PDB file of C-alpha atoms and ligand atoms in Angstrom:
ATOM      1  CA  UNK A 117       0.000   0.000   0.000  1.00  0.00           C
ATOM      2  CA  UNK A 118       1.507   3.349  -1.044  1.00  0.00           C
ATOM      3  CA  UNK A 119       0.504   6.947  -0.529  1.00  0.00           C
ATOM      4  CA  UNK A 120      -0.421   8.157  -4.034  1.00  0.00           C
ATOM      5  CA  UNK A 121      -1.457  11.704  -3.224  1.00  0.00           C
ATOM      6  CA  UNK A 122      -1.845  13.994  -0.254  1.00  0.00           C
ATOM      7  CA  UNK A 123      -4.164  16.975  -0.418  1.00  0.00           C
ATOM      8  CA  UNK A 124      -5.255  19.561   2.132  1.00  0.00           C
ATOM      9  CA  UNK A 125      -8.008  17.412   3.641  1.00  0.00           C
ATOM     10  CA  UNK A 126      -7.376  13.872   2.373  1.00  0.00           C
ATOM     11  CA  UNK A 127      -4.777  11.220   1.637  1.00  0.00           C
ATOM     12  CA  UNK A 128      -5.144   8.749  -1.217  1.00  0.00           C
ATOM     13  CA  UNK A 129      -3.598   5.270  -0.956  1.00  0.00           C
ATOM     14  CA  UNK A 130      -3.374   2.335  -3.335  1.00  0.00           C
ATOM     15  CA  UNK A 131      -5.442  -0.773  -2.505  1.00  0.00           C
ATOM     16  CA  UNK A 132      -3.491  -4.021  -2.639  1.00  0.00           C
ATOM     17  CA  UNK A 133      -4.868  -6.480  -5.182  1.00  0.00           C
ATOM     18  CA  UNK A 134      -7.377  -3.973  -6.574  1.00  0.00           C
ATOM     19  CA  UNK A 135      -5.579  -1.761  -9.117  1.00  0.00           C
ATOM     20  CA  UNK A 136      -8.717   0.096 -10.244  1.00  0.00           C
ATOM     21  CA  UNK A 137      -9.533   1.234  -6.694  1.00  0.00           C
ATOM     22  CA  UNK A 138      -7.948   3.653  -4.194  1.00  0.00           C
ATOM     23  CA  UNK A 139      -8.518   4.358  -0.492  1.00  0.00           C
ATOM     24  CA  UNK A 140      -9.419   7.949   0.325  1.00  0.00           C
ATOM     25  CA  UNK A 141      -8.692   8.832   3.946  1.00  0.00           C
ATOM     26  CA  UNK A 142     -10.124  12.016   5.454  1.00  0.00           C
ATOM     27  CA  UNK A 143      -7.808  14.113   7.673  1.00  0.00           C
ATOM     28  CA  UNK A 144      -8.787  16.260  10.661  1.00  0.00           C
ATOM     29  CA  UNK A 145      -7.342  19.380   8.996  1.00  0.00           C
ATOM     30  CA  UNK A 146      -9.334  22.321   7.768  1.00  0.00           C
ATOM     31  CA  UNK A 147      -7.880  24.959   5.418  1.00  0.00           C
ATOM     32  CA  UNK A 148      -9.166  28.083   3.732  1.00  0.00           C
ATOM     33  CA  UNK A 149      -7.936  30.697   1.239  1.00  0.00           C
ATOM     34  CA  UNK A 150      -5.675  28.229  -0.576  1.00  0.00           C
ATOM     35  CA  UNK A 151      -4.270  26.907   2.725  1.00  0.00           C
ATOM     36  CA  UNK A 152      -3.152  30.334   3.993  1.00  0.00           C
ATOM     37  CA  UNK A 153      -5.446  29.670   6.940  1.00  0.00           C
ATOM     38  CA  UNK A 154      -5.069  26.332   8.712  1.00  0.00           C
ATOM     39  CA  UNK A 155      -6.976  24.590  11.467  1.00  0.00           C
ATOM     40  CA  UNK A 156      -8.323  21.260  12.609  1.00  0.00           C
ATOM     41  CA  UNK A 157     -10.669  19.644  15.094  1.00  0.00           C
ATOM     42  CA  UNK A 158     -10.869  16.116  16.490  1.00  0.00           C
ATOM     43  CA  UNK A 159     -13.019  13.694  14.466  1.00  0.00           C
ATOM     44  CA  UNK A 160     -13.345  16.160  11.562  1.00  0.00           C
ATOM     45  CA  UNK A 161     -12.026  13.524   9.135  1.00  0.00           C
ATOM     46  CA  UNK A 162     -14.438  10.928  10.470  1.00  0.00           C
ATOM     47  CA  UNK A 163     -17.398  13.301  10.305  1.00  0.00           C
ATOM     48  CA  UNK A 164     -16.667  14.454   6.737  1.00  0.00           C
ATOM     49  CA  UNK A 165     -16.069  10.884   5.584  1.00  0.00           C
ATOM     50  CA  UNK A 166     -19.442   9.827   6.997  1.00  0.00           C
ATOM     51  CA  UNK A 167     -21.203  12.882   5.537  1.00  0.00           C
ATOM     52  CA  UNK A 168     -19.676  12.272   2.082  1.00  0.00           C
ATOM     53  CA  UNK A 169     -20.608   8.582   2.281  1.00  0.00           C
ATOM     54  CA  UNK A 170     -24.255   9.319   3.158  1.00  0.00           C
ATOM     55  CA  UNK A 171     -24.478  11.927   0.373  1.00  0.00           C
ATOM     56  CA  UNK A 172     -22.987   9.572  -2.254  1.00  0.00           C
ATOM     57  CA  UNK A 173     -25.458   6.863  -1.167  1.00  0.00           C
ATOM     58  CA  UNK A 174     -28.408   9.260  -1.355  1.00  0.00           C
ATOM     59  CA  UNK A 175     -27.255  10.526  -4.786  1.00  0.00           C
ATOM     60  CA  UNK A 176     -27.506   7.013  -6.261  1.00  0.00           C
ATOM     61  CA  UNK A 177     -31.265   7.171  -5.548  1.00  0.00           C
ATOM     62  CA  UNK A 178     -31.330  10.364  -7.644  1.00  0.00           C
ATOM     63  CA  UNK A 179     -29.569   8.583 -10.535  1.00  0.00           C
ATOM     64  CA  UNK A 180     -26.183  10.179  -9.885  1.00  0.00           C
ATOM     65  CA  UNK A 181     -23.182   7.910  -9.794  1.00  0.00           C
ATOM     66  CA  UNK A 182     -19.976   8.771  -7.966  1.00  0.00           C
ATOM     67  CA  UNK A 183     -16.599   7.164  -7.425  1.00  0.00           C
ATOM     68  CA  UNK A 184     -17.814   5.704  -4.068  1.00  0.00           C
ATOM     69  CA  UNK A 185     -17.487   1.913  -3.820  1.00  0.00           C
ATOM     70  CA  UNK A 186     -17.591   1.061  -0.108  1.00  0.00           C
ATOM     71  CA  UNK A 187     -16.745   2.319   3.373  1.00  0.00           C
ATOM     72  CA  UNK A 188     -13.496   1.307   5.049  1.00  0.00           C
ATOM     73  CA  UNK A 189     -13.324   1.992   8.773  1.00  0.00           C
ATOM     74  CA  UNK A 190     -14.777   5.280  10.005  1.00  0.00           C
ATOM     75  CA  UNK A 191     -12.593   7.843   8.217  1.00  0.00           C
ATOM     76  CA  UNK A 192     -11.931   6.235   4.821  1.00  0.00           C
ATOM     77  CA  UNK A 193     -13.746   5.063   1.726  1.00  0.00           C
ATOM     78  CA  UNK A 194     -12.737   2.850  -1.165  1.00  0.00           C
ATOM     79  CA  UNK A 195     -13.348   4.669  -4.433  1.00  0.00           C
ATOM     80  CA  UNK A 196     -12.787   4.037  -8.138  1.00  0.00           C
ATOM     81  CA  UNK A 197      -9.522   5.445  -9.404  1.00  0.00           C
ATOM     82  CA  UNK A 198     -10.438   8.056 -11.981  1.00  0.00           C
ATOM     83  CA  UNK A 199      -8.576  10.286 -14.393  1.00  0.00           C
ATOM     84  CA  UNK A 200      -9.450  13.625 -12.828  1.00  0.00           C
ATOM     85  CA  UNK A 201     -10.366  16.696 -14.846  1.00  0.00           C
ATOM     86  CA  UNK A 202      -8.185  19.599 -13.623  1.00  0.00           C
ATOM     87  CA  UNK A 203     -11.301  21.634 -12.862  1.00  0.00           C
ATOM     88  CA  UNK A 204     -13.378  22.574  -9.845  1.00  0.00           C
ATOM     89  CA  UNK A 205     -17.000  23.185 -10.768  1.00  0.00           C
ATOM     90  CA  UNK A 206     -18.994  25.580  -8.580  1.00  0.00           C
ATOM     91  CA  UNK A 207     -22.793  25.801  -8.708  1.00  0.00           C
ATOM     92  CA  UNK A 208     -24.556  28.734  -7.046  1.00  0.00           C
ATOM     93  CA  UNK A 209     -28.223  29.065  -6.016  1.00  0.00           C
ATOM     94  CA  UNK A 210     -27.678  32.297  -4.072  1.00  0.00           C
ATOM     95  CA  UNK A 211     -24.933  34.899  -4.306  1.00  0.00           C
ATOM     96  CA  UNK A 212     -22.278  34.319  -1.613  1.00  0.00           C
ATOM     97  CA  UNK A 213     -18.544  34.159  -1.004  1.00  0.00           C
ATOM     98  CA  UNK A 214     -16.227  35.075  -3.859  1.00  0.00           C
ATOM     99  CA  UNK A 215     -19.100  36.030  -6.200  1.00  0.00           C
ATOM    100  CA  UNK A 216     -20.602  38.442  -3.653  1.00  0.00           C
ATOM    101  CA  UNK A 217     -17.169  39.978  -3.135  1.00  0.00           C
ATOM    102  CA  UNK A 218     -16.071  40.202  -6.783  1.00  0.00           C
ATOM    103  CA  UNK A 219     -19.294  41.800  -8.062  1.00  0.00           C
ATOM    104  CA  UNK A 220     -20.217  43.720  -4.916  1.00  0.00           C
ATOM    105  CA  UNK A 221     -23.592  41.992  -4.583  1.00  0.00           C
ATOM    106  CA  UNK A 222     -25.132  41.381  -1.145  1.00  0.00           C
ATOM    107  CA  UNK A 223     -24.614  37.869   0.153  1.00  0.00           C
ATOM    108  CA  UNK A 224     -27.844  35.879   0.077  1.00  0.00           C
ATOM    109  CA  UNK A 225     -29.356  37.409  -3.076  1.00  0.00           C
ATOM    110  CA  UNK A 226     -31.165  34.618  -4.968  1.00  0.00           C
ATOM    111  CA  UNK A 227     -30.084  34.032  -8.583  1.00  0.00           C
ATOM    112  CA  UNK A 228     -32.563  33.811 -11.485  1.00  0.00           C
ATOM    113  CA  UNK A 229     -31.135  30.447 -12.495  1.00  0.00           C
ATOM    114  CA  UNK A 230     -28.307  28.345 -11.012  1.00  0.00           C
ATOM    115  CA  UNK A 231     -24.865  29.616 -12.036  1.00  0.00           C
ATOM    116  CA  UNK A 232     -22.190  27.112 -13.104  1.00  0.00           C
ATOM    117  CA  UNK A 233     -18.563  28.271 -12.883  1.00  0.00           C
ATOM    118  CA  UNK A 234     -15.282  26.552 -13.731  1.00  0.00           C
ATOM    119  CA  UNK A 235     -12.050  26.990 -11.780  1.00  0.00           C
ATOM    120  CA  UNK A 236      -8.721  25.697 -13.100  1.00  0.00           C
ATOM    121  CA  UNK A 237      -7.115  23.462 -10.459  1.00  0.00           C
ATOM    122  CA  UNK A 238      -3.662  24.882  -9.854  1.00  0.00           C
ATOM    123  CA  UNK A 239      -2.382  25.505  -6.304  1.00  0.00           C
ATOM    124  CA  UNK A 240       0.353  27.910  -7.451  1.00  0.00           C
ATOM    125  CA  UNK A 241      -2.299  30.084  -9.128  1.00  0.00           C
ATOM    126  CA  UNK A 242      -4.864  29.558  -6.302  1.00  0.00           C
ATOM    127  CA  UNK A 243      -7.401  27.863  -8.643  1.00  0.00           C
ATOM    128  CA  UNK A 244      -8.337  30.799 -10.925  1.00  0.00           C
ATOM    129  CA  UNK A 245     -11.816  31.246 -12.432  1.00  0.00           C
ATOM    130  CA  UNK A 246     -11.797  30.299 -16.139  1.00  0.00           C
ATOM    131  CA  UNK A 247     -14.387  30.593 -18.898  1.00  0.00           C
ATOM    132  CA  UNK A 248     -15.397  27.569 -20.999  1.00  0.00           C
ATOM    133  CA  UNK A 249     -13.854  29.357 -23.987  1.00  0.00           C
ATOM    134  CA  UNK A 250     -10.516  29.692 -22.163  1.00  0.00           C
ATOM    135  CA  UNK A 251     -10.578  25.981 -21.251  1.00  0.00           C
ATOM    136  CA  UNK A 252     -11.240  25.098 -24.911  1.00  0.00           C
ATOM    137  CA  UNK A 253      -8.951  27.544 -26.701  1.00  0.00           C
ATOM    138  CA  UNK A 254      -6.046  27.191 -24.271  1.00  0.00           C
ATOM    139  CA  UNK A 255      -6.355  23.379 -24.224  1.00  0.00           C
ATOM    140  CA  UNK A 256      -6.600  23.170 -20.424  1.00  0.00           C
ATOM    141  CA  UNK A 257      -7.990  19.600 -20.485  1.00  0.00           C
ATOM    142  CA  UNK A 258      -5.007  17.385 -21.304  1.00  0.00           C
ATOM    143  CA  UNK A 259      -5.164  14.991 -24.286  1.00  0.00           C
ATOM    144  CA  UNK A 260      -8.498  16.379 -25.540  1.00  0.00           C
ATOM    145  CA  UNK A 261      -9.043  18.181 -28.844  1.00  0.00           C
ATOM    146  CA  UNK A 262     -10.928  21.477 -28.909  1.00  0.00           C
ATOM    147  CA  UNK A 263     -14.172  19.748 -29.993  1.00  0.00           C
ATOM    148  CA  UNK A 264     -13.788  16.986 -27.376  1.00  0.00           C
ATOM    149  CA  UNK A 265     -13.158  19.645 -24.733  1.00  0.00           C
ATOM    150  CA  UNK A 266     -16.302  21.455 -25.891  1.00  0.00           C
ATOM    151  CA  UNK A 267     -18.360  18.250 -25.545  1.00  0.00           C
ATOM    152  CA  UNK A 268     -16.937  17.487 -22.074  1.00  0.00           C
ATOM    153  CA  UNK A 269     -17.757  20.997 -20.845  1.00  0.00           C
ATOM    154  CA  UNK A 270     -21.323  20.691 -22.185  1.00  0.00           C
ATOM    155  CA  UNK A 271     -21.771  17.342 -20.371  1.00  0.00           C
ATOM    156  CA  UNK A 272     -20.251  18.851 -17.250  1.00  0.00           C
ATOM    157  CA  UNK A 273     -22.700  21.751 -17.323  1.00  0.00           C
ATOM    158  CA  UNK A 274     -25.672  19.389 -17.678  1.00  0.00           C
ATOM    159  CA  UNK A 275     -24.256  17.148 -14.938  1.00  0.00           C
ATOM    160  CA  UNK A 276     -23.763  20.175 -12.655  1.00  0.00           C
ATOM    161  CA  UNK A 277     -27.432  21.168 -13.000  1.00  0.00           C
ATOM    162  CA  UNK A 278     -28.714  17.642 -12.397  1.00  0.00           C
ATOM    163  CA  UNK A 279     -26.418  17.224  -9.374  1.00  0.00           C
ATOM    164  CA  UNK A 280     -27.542  20.602  -8.044  1.00  0.00           C
ATOM    165  CA  UNK A 281     -31.246  19.620  -8.214  1.00  0.00           C
ATOM    166  CA  UNK A 282     -30.541  16.347  -6.395  1.00  0.00           C
ATOM    167  CA  UNK A 283     -28.395  17.990  -3.697  1.00  0.00           C
ATOM    168  CA  UNK A 284     -30.933  20.785  -3.131  1.00  0.00           C
ATOM    169  CA  UNK A 285     -33.518  18.083  -2.282  1.00  0.00           C
ATOM    170  CA  UNK A 286     -31.151  15.996  -0.150  1.00  0.00           C
ATOM    171  CA  UNK A 287     -30.075  18.985   1.975  1.00  0.00           C
ATOM    172  CA  UNK A 288     -33.645  20.354   2.145  1.00  0.00           C
ATOM    173  CA  UNK A 289     -34.711  17.016   3.639  1.00  0.00           C
ATOM    174  CA  UNK A 290     -32.466  17.768   6.632  1.00  0.00           C
ATOM    175  CA  UNK A 291     -33.491  21.396   7.017  1.00  0.00           C
ATOM    176  CA  UNK A 292     -30.593  22.957   5.126  1.00  0.00           C
ATOM    177  CA  UNK A 293     -30.539  25.225   2.093  1.00  0.00           C
ATOM    178  CA  UNK A 294     -27.824  24.554  -0.475  1.00  0.00           C
ATOM    179  CA  UNK A 295     -26.498  28.054  -1.192  1.00  0.00           C
ATOM    180  CA  UNK A 296     -23.595  26.886  -3.371  1.00  0.00           C
ATOM    181  CA  UNK A 297     -21.162  24.009  -3.692  1.00  0.00           C
ATOM    182  CA  UNK A 298     -18.026  22.809  -5.440  1.00  0.00           C
ATOM    183  CA  UNK A 299     -17.550  19.416  -7.065  1.00  0.00           C
ATOM    184  CA  UNK A 300     -14.918  17.572  -9.038  1.00  0.00           C
ATOM    185  CA  UNK A 301     -15.284  14.869 -11.661  1.00  0.00           C
ATOM    186  CA  UNK A 302     -13.144  12.281 -13.348  1.00  0.00           C
ATOM    187  CA  UNK A 303     -13.534   9.622 -15.999  1.00  0.00           C
ATOM    188  CA  UNK A 304     -13.441   5.879 -15.244  1.00  0.00           C
ATOM    189  CA  UNK A 305     -11.761   3.266 -17.412  1.00  0.00           C
ATOM    190  CA  UNK A 306     -14.856   3.118 -19.669  1.00  0.00           C
ATOM    191  CA  UNK A 307     -14.702   6.881 -20.222  1.00  0.00           C
ATOM    192  CA  UNK A 308     -17.772   7.655 -18.084  1.00  0.00           C
ATOM    193  CA  UNK A 309     -17.930  10.952 -16.176  1.00  0.00           C
ATOM    194  CA  UNK A 310     -18.308  10.264 -12.421  1.00  0.00           C
ATOM    195  CA  UNK A 311     -18.648  12.549  -9.404  1.00  0.00           C
ATOM    196  CA  UNK A 312     -15.421  12.385  -7.377  1.00  0.00           C
ATOM    197  CA  UNK A 313     -13.737  13.976  -4.347  1.00  0.00           C
ATOM    198  CA  UNK A 314     -16.331  14.819  -1.661  1.00  0.00           C
ATOM    199  CA  UNK A 315     -19.589  16.622  -0.941  1.00  0.00           C
ATOM    200  CA  UNK A 316     -19.303  17.914   2.655  1.00  0.00           C
ATOM    201  CA  UNK A 317     -19.614  21.153   4.655  1.00  0.00           C
ATOM    202  CA  UNK A 318     -16.062  21.877   3.394  1.00  0.00           C
ATOM    203  CA  UNK A 319     -17.333  22.060  -0.182  1.00  0.00           C
ATOM    204  CA  UNK A 320     -20.883  23.388   0.268  1.00  0.00           C
ATOM    205  CA  UNK A 321     -22.518  26.466   1.790  1.00  0.00           C
ATOM    206  CA  UNK A 322     -25.415  25.203   3.904  1.00  0.00           C
ATOM    207  CA  UNK A 323     -27.806  27.583   5.655  1.00  0.00           C
ATOM    208  CA  UNK A 324     -30.455  26.453   8.107  1.00  0.00           C
ATOM    209  CA  UNK A 325     -33.836  26.726   6.355  1.00  0.00           C
ATOM    210  CA  UNK A 326     -35.492  28.298   9.403  1.00  0.00           C
ATOM    211  CA  UNK A 327     -32.769  30.359  11.088  1.00  0.00           C
ATOM    212  CA  UNK A 328     -30.322  31.011   8.156  1.00  0.00           C
ATOM    213  CA  UNK A 329     -27.551  29.905  10.530  1.00  0.00           C
ATOM    214  CA  UNK A 330     -24.424  28.703   8.687  1.00  0.00           C
ATOM    215  CA  UNK A 331     -23.556  24.984   8.925  1.00  0.00           C
ATOM    216  CA  UNK A 332     -20.430  24.914   6.760  1.00  0.00           C
ATOM    217  CA  UNK A 333     -16.768  25.914   6.457  1.00  0.00           C
ATOM    218  CA  UNK A 334     -17.662  29.622   6.461  1.00  0.00           C
ATOM    219  CA  UNK A 335     -17.755  29.226  10.277  1.00  0.00           C
ATOM    220  CA  UNK A 336     -14.007  28.536  10.049  1.00  0.00           C
ATOM    221  CA  UNK A 337     -13.209  30.937   7.176  1.00  0.00           C
ATOM    222  CA  UNK A 338     -14.930  33.823   8.978  1.00  0.00           C
ATOM    223  CA  UNK A 339     -14.070  32.889  12.594  1.00  0.00           C
ATOM    224  CA  UNK A 340     -17.731  32.503  13.547  1.00  0.00           C
ATOM    225  CA  UNK A 341     -17.001  29.801  16.148  1.00  0.00           C
ATOM    226  CA  UNK A 342     -18.890  26.535  16.590  1.00  0.00           C
ATOM    227  CA  UNK A 343     -17.125  24.857  13.663  1.00  0.00           C
ATOM    228  CA  UNK A 344     -17.021  21.338  15.141  1.00  0.00           C
ATOM    229  CA  UNK A 345     -20.573  21.676  16.492  1.00  0.00           C
ATOM    230  CA  UNK A 346     -21.880  22.628  13.035  1.00  0.00           C
ATOM    231  CA  UNK A 347     -20.207  19.652  11.286  1.00  0.00           C
ATOM    232  CA  UNK A 348     -21.474  17.294  14.023  1.00  0.00           C
ATOM    233  CA  UNK A 349     -24.998  18.659  13.565  1.00  0.00           C
ATOM    234  CA  UNK A 350     -24.903  18.173   9.776  1.00  0.00           C
ATOM    235  CA  UNK A 351     -23.920  14.516  10.269  1.00  0.00           C
ATOM    236  CA  UNK A 352     -26.530  14.037  12.995  1.00  0.00           C
ATOM    237  CA  UNK A 353     -29.265  15.368  10.717  1.00  0.00           C
ATOM    238  CA  UNK A 354     -28.187  13.231   7.751  1.00  0.00           C
ATOM    239  CA  UNK A 355     -28.111  10.107   9.931  1.00  0.00           C
ATOM    240  CA  UNK A 356     -31.604  10.697  11.270  1.00  0.00           C
ATOM    241  CA  UNK A 357     -32.976  12.485   8.189  1.00  0.00           C
ATOM    242  CA  UNK A 358     -35.401  14.315  10.461  1.00  0.00           C
ATOM    243  CA  UNK A 359     -35.389  17.829   9.019  1.00  0.00           C
ATOM    244  CA  UNK A 360     -33.175  19.062  11.827  1.00  0.00           C
ATOM    245  CA  UNK A 361     -35.596  18.621  14.716  1.00  0.00           C
ATOM    246  CA  UNK A 362     -33.799  17.663  17.937  1.00  0.00           C
TER     247      UNK A 362
HETATM  248  P1  LIG B 212     -16.467  30.720  -3.324  1.00  0.00           P
HETATM  249  O1  LIG B 212     -17.671  31.586  -3.070  1.00  0.00           O
HETATM  250  O2  LIG B 212     -15.336  30.976  -2.383  1.00  0.00           O
HETATM  251  O3  LIG B 212     -16.034  30.799  -4.759  1.00  0.00           O
HETATM  252  O4  LIG B 212     -16.917  29.216  -3.047  1.00  0.00           O
HETATM  253  C1  LIG B 212     -18.009  28.633  -3.718  1.00  0.00           C
HETATM  254  C2  LIG B 212     -18.279  27.251  -3.141  1.00  0.00           C
HETATM  255  O5  LIG B 212     -17.200  26.368  -3.421  1.00  0.00           O
HETATM  256  C3  LIG B 212     -18.428  27.221  -1.628  1.00  0.00           C
HETATM  257  O6  LIG B 212     -19.487  26.332  -1.290  1.00  0.00           O
HETATM  258  C4  LIG B 212     -17.119  26.680  -1.104  1.00  0.00           C
HETATM  259  C5  LIG B 212     -16.618  25.827  -2.239  1.00  0.00           C
HETATM  260  N1  LIG B 212     -15.162  25.863  -2.399  1.00  0.00           N
HETATM  261  C6  LIG B 212     -14.421  24.698  -2.265  1.00  0.00           C
HETATM  262  O7  LIG B 212     -14.967  23.636  -1.995  1.00  0.00           O
HETATM  263  N2  LIG B 212     -13.062  24.767  -2.459  1.00  0.00           N
HETATM  264  C7  LIG B 212     -12.422  25.913  -2.776  1.00  0.00           C
HETATM  265  O8  LIG B 212     -11.204  25.897  -2.937  1.00  0.00           O
HETATM  266  C8  LIG B 212     -13.203  27.128  -2.898  1.00  0.00           C
HETATM  267  C9  LIG B 212     -12.547  28.414  -3.224  1.00  0.00           C
HETATM  268  C10 LIG B 212     -14.560  27.035  -2.716  1.00  0.00           C
HETATM  269  N1  LIG B 213     -10.345  24.660  -0.011  1.00  0.00           N
HETATM  270  C1  LIG B 213      -9.534  25.814  -0.182  1.00  0.00           C
HETATM  271  C2  LIG B 213      -8.351  25.807   0.770  1.00  0.00           C
HETATM  272  O1  LIG B 213      -8.134  24.926   1.498  1.00  0.00           O
HETATM  273  C3  LIG B 213     -10.270  27.127  -0.102  1.00  0.00           C
HETATM  274  C4  LIG B 213     -11.571  27.229   0.635  1.00  0.00           C
HETATM  275  O2  LIG B 213     -12.341  26.292   0.712  1.00  0.00           O
HETATM  276  O3  LIG B 213     -11.868  28.330   1.139  1.00  0.00           O
HETATM  277  O4  LIG B 213      -7.567  26.666   0.854  1.00  0.00           O
END
């Protein structure tokens, strides 16, 4: 078993005897602003692993397939090894975060239709926003022609909207509004586009439907306190699927 990759919140290991699979282990660390801000809390890895697992399982019922294969212990999952697209896709249902800041629009303003944005994954450049045209004309997806890149981006946009509709319902079920989220995709050995990485309070903005209270990484980014409590509560709600009632 070898460490294949270490990111800010996860480690990826090979799985002996299963070359098409990898083990994704969730760390207790928490970073923001391209890792300029660092933190952690006990059991964070375990909580996010369990949240991501429950979300992937619920997504299957909405016809959305991910890299998830099975759980392994309480802070790891076995996933399909994919060829990752070097993109982060953000979907927004309300204006918040970097969009609110860049355009000077009040956080919380609803959008007329969900917004899909692409960010080019590059730590040295802090994952810059890119247009579909830039991805195509600059050849940012390796080994793909301009027309193949165009097709992949069209599929990705359709996938983003379908995933958004499913996640809105899943989070609504537990009393949370999906304000925005980030996802990553890769292709499996048959060339199919699958959801990868994680869907957790690290990668989503989740506001309580009744109180608007934040239940996501903004508590850490903005020093709001109650970070661990919020993540625990998100897991508790998903496990009981009770709309957030205590
Ligand atoms: P943003 O408003 O900072 O652009 O973030 C949009 C959404 O994407 C938000 O739910 C947080 C998530 N996100 C990540 O998961 N990773 C990142 O590196 C960034 C910048 C945002
Ligand atoms: N995930 C990014 C980081 O660790 C940024 C963020 O989520 O705010 O730096």
